[in-house]
XYZ file of C-alpha atoms in Angstrom:
257
model
C 205.067 2.286 117.581
C 204.477 4.969 120.419
C 201.656 7.614 120.249
C 202.075 11.104 119.401
C 201.136 13.056 122.030
C 199.699 16.973 122.277
C 201.817 19.289 124.612
C 200.264 20.120 127.910
C 199.220 23.543 128.677
C 199.254 25.020 131.934
C 196.399 28.011 132.766
C 198.139 30.874 134.467
C 198.314 30.891 138.480
C 201.077 29.783 141.167
C 200.050 26.059 142.374
C 197.964 24.752 143.200
C 195.608 25.919 139.958
C 192.554 23.502 138.554
C 191.246 21.890 141.698
C 187.754 22.556 139.899
C 187.934 22.395 136.408
C 185.183 22.416 133.692
C 185.410 22.947 129.934
C 183.190 23.285 126.469
C 184.570 23.393 122.966
C 184.078 26.421 121.163
C 182.871 26.653 117.286
C 186.436 26.142 116.008
C 186.995 22.886 118.194
C 189.559 25.091 120.833
C 188.702 24.433 124.428
C 187.121 26.981 126.775
C 188.098 26.078 130.391
C 187.193 27.519 133.686
C 189.167 26.568 136.563
C 189.391 27.717 140.462
C 192.955 28.974 141.367
C 193.555 28.430 145.001
C 196.477 31.054 145.116
C 194.203 33.584 144.439
C 190.797 32.199 145.409
C 189.585 32.967 142.285
C 187.701 31.367 139.295
C 189.830 31.560 136.315
C 188.812 31.169 132.464
C 191.016 30.654 129.635
C 189.254 30.869 126.133
C 191.696 28.895 123.999
C 192.816 30.099 120.878
C 194.461 27.111 119.477
C 193.797 23.103 119.949
C 196.381 23.001 122.756
C 195.395 25.747 124.571
C 199.430 26.704 124.489
C 197.597 30.301 123.744
C 194.403 32.196 124.714
C 192.606 34.938 126.123
C 192.454 34.679 130.244
C 190.021 36.326 132.477
C 188.885 36.135 136.405
C 185.228 35.226 136.538
C 184.976 36.012 140.268
C 186.929 36.676 143.145
C 185.287 33.884 145.232
C 184.056 31.245 142.593
C 184.309 27.531 143.057
C 183.148 24.297 141.251
C 182.175 25.878 138.030
C 180.231 24.459 134.793
C 180.297 26.449 131.525
C 178.587 26.410 128.158
C 178.828 28.560 125.140
C 175.749 30.827 123.862
C 174.764 30.338 120.096
C 176.841 33.354 119.263
C 179.892 31.685 121.152
C 180.039 33.454 124.392
C 180.745 31.610 127.340
C 178.562 31.470 130.463
C 179.894 30.050 133.797
C 177.895 28.989 136.449
C 179.412 28.191 139.863
C 179.224 28.249 143.564
C 180.571 31.446 145.114
C 182.357 30.907 148.396
C 183.079 33.806 150.947
C 184.560 32.181 153.667
C 184.792 35.719 155.531
C 180.930 35.868 155.540
C 180.575 33.015 154.943
C 178.185 32.275 152.106
C 177.619 29.596 149.676
C 175.209 30.800 146.976
C 174.772 30.004 142.876
C 175.860 32.276 140.644
C 175.737 32.905 137.175
C 178.841 34.834 134.886
C 177.889 35.783 131.100
C 180.732 36.649 129.148
C 180.226 39.738 126.671
C 182.199 38.617 123.796
C 183.795 34.883 122.620
C 186.864 35.960 124.374
C 185.341 37.149 127.409
C 187.271 40.307 127.877
C 184.118 41.559 129.768
C 181.150 40.210 131.482
C 177.819 41.531 130.591
C 176.279 40.030 133.730
C 177.432 38.382 136.814
C 174.258 37.406 138.795
C 173.415 35.682 142.379
C 170.853 32.994 141.088
C 169.825 31.061 144.488
C 171.179 31.232 148.257
C 170.171 33.052 151.200
C 173.325 35.364 151.491
C 174.429 34.197 154.641
C 176.053 30.390 154.549
C 173.314 29.338 156.820
C 172.054 27.612 153.831
C 173.683 26.260 150.779
C 172.999 26.621 147.330
C 175.023 25.812 143.865
C 176.250 21.995 144.635
C 177.516 20.498 141.608
C 175.981 22.745 139.041
C 175.721 22.116 135.363
C 174.325 24.359 132.544
C 173.022 24.178 128.990
C 171.196 26.132 126.550
C 167.471 25.665 126.012
C 165.405 26.536 122.792
C 165.116 30.033 123.996
C 168.711 30.441 123.963
C 168.680 31.218 127.470
C 170.859 29.390 129.746
C 169.232 26.172 131.990
C 170.918 25.339 135.270
C 170.816 22.055 137.257
C 172.130 22.303 140.863
C 171.692 21.167 144.360
C 170.533 23.048 147.066
C 170.618 23.039 151.082
C 167.746 24.921 152.694
C 168.410 27.180 155.619
C 168.213 24.903 158.508
C 167.545 21.791 156.723
C 169.245 18.481 156.570
C 167.437 17.580 153.062
C 168.588 18.915 150.216
C 167.092 19.489 146.940
C 167.620 19.100 143.220
C 166.841 22.339 141.777
C 166.412 24.171 138.136
C 167.050 27.366 137.332
C 165.380 28.530 133.834
C 166.329 31.724 132.721
C 164.445 34.184 130.868
C 166.938 36.365 129.742
C 170.710 36.282 128.501
C 172.112 37.231 131.556
C 169.363 35.522 133.940
C 168.220 38.227 135.848
C 164.999 36.911 136.791
C 164.882 32.969 136.626
C 162.275 30.717 136.986
C 163.489 28.401 140.002
C 162.019 25.012 140.601
C 162.538 22.316 143.036
C 162.382 19.003 141.298
C 163.433 16.663 144.026
C 163.578 16.758 147.851
C 165.992 13.642 149.116
C 165.416 13.298 152.855
C 168.705 13.012 154.852
C 170.847 13.934 151.881
C 171.487 15.674 148.870
C 172.029 15.557 145.000
C 175.335 15.787 143.716
C 177.345 16.115 140.372
C 174.222 16.929 138.158
C 174.462 16.564 134.198
C 171.906 18.508 132.536
C 171.094 18.559 128.294
C 168.235 19.485 126.338
C 166.187 16.647 125.080
C 163.335 17.335 121.731
C 161.017 19.922 122.823
C 163.535 21.901 124.546
C 162.661 19.348 127.567
C 165.649 19.349 129.961
C 167.252 15.972 131.171
C 169.247 15.683 134.438
C 171.488 12.975 135.727
C 172.203 12.859 139.408
C 173.736 11.567 142.368
C 171.376 10.612 145.063
C 173.741 10.256 148.195
C 171.034 8.551 150.592
C 170.557 5.720 148.330
C 174.113 6.256 146.759
C 172.637 5.695 143.214
C 172.502 7.369 139.572
C 169.232 9.029 139.187
C 167.703 10.267 135.762
C 164.865 13.082 136.007
C 162.895 14.205 132.646
C 160.852 17.308 132.676
C 157.546 17.328 130.976
C 158.331 20.710 129.221
C 160.924 22.956 128.799
C 159.972 24.735 131.960
C 160.108 21.734 133.653
C 156.265 22.264 135.205
C 156.606 18.889 136.049
C 159.266 15.725 135.953
C 159.474 12.669 136.786
C 162.790 10.280 137.928
C 163.886 6.874 137.944
C 167.007 4.959 139.282
C 169.395 4.278 136.415
C 172.278 2.208 138.196
C 172.177 1.256 141.690
C 170.946 -1.147 143.845
C 168.446 1.657 145.552
C 169.982 0.885 149.254
C 173.372 1.892 149.611
C 176.446 1.703 150.507
C 177.927 0.809 147.151
C 178.016 4.242 145.250
C 176.981 4.409 142.094
C 176.608 7.395 139.837
C 179.126 9.870 141.040
C 180.645 12.056 138.038
C 177.906 11.327 135.843
C 177.899 12.962 132.004
C 175.090 13.306 130.166
C 174.288 14.064 126.363
C 171.725 13.609 123.855
C 171.900 11.173 120.823
C 170.652 11.825 117.553
C 167.429 9.855 117.470
C 166.465 12.469 120.625
C 167.276 9.762 123.155
C 170.001 10.035 126.163
C 173.103 8.680 126.636
C 174.213 7.959 130.197
C 175.830 5.640 132.670
C 178.431 2.864 131.647
C 181.808 2.958 133.146
C 182.864 5.606 131.218
C 180.271 8.267 131.768
C 179.714 7.613 135.556
C 181.597 6.524 138.449
C 180.357 2.957 139.620
C 181.074 1.668 143.293
């Protein structure tokens, strides 16, 4: 017979809403959804209060936020990382917003993590976020230096809950291209592991940090031919297995050309 389907919930806002979407699941199993609202040009967050998200707390994270990633702290407070895009300036910088309570009725901090504030460079490309063993956010993202054609894969390791003074490391430089569609997870010993798409070779790569602060790292091609033009690895999703290993790849977890 036909399957029963859960009702579809629509986040607040006039159309179009939800062109950039990220989601986490809280301790009760309810969704926490960040989405860009093109009508108001703002980044919105809904903390759902039931499984179908028909009800919840709705808050504006930033008036200019795009391309969010969301994770929950140990006490259930949503943390949203995103690219702050101001077309009038213009600026394209990486920001983090930390909710002051599980419902995100207020922000305990909103901080610029990386970028020149002027728009001549671009930061916060395809960000992803996880919580390290310190309990603070660890953020992977692409970065385009001012005036540079070669982009970088960067990591911001926060040293406090609102990430006021992160350690920012350049992990990889992609000559003539960039690192996109990052997905970060925390492996054994608090070591960050990052899957990302190299848009020069058009391959899915995996970078593994040697320690919790990623003072050194190694990377390899997980899928792809190393040359292009067949693109493999867009929209990767990474998680750590129960045995401490990582699982990413396969037709379900990344786009294969």
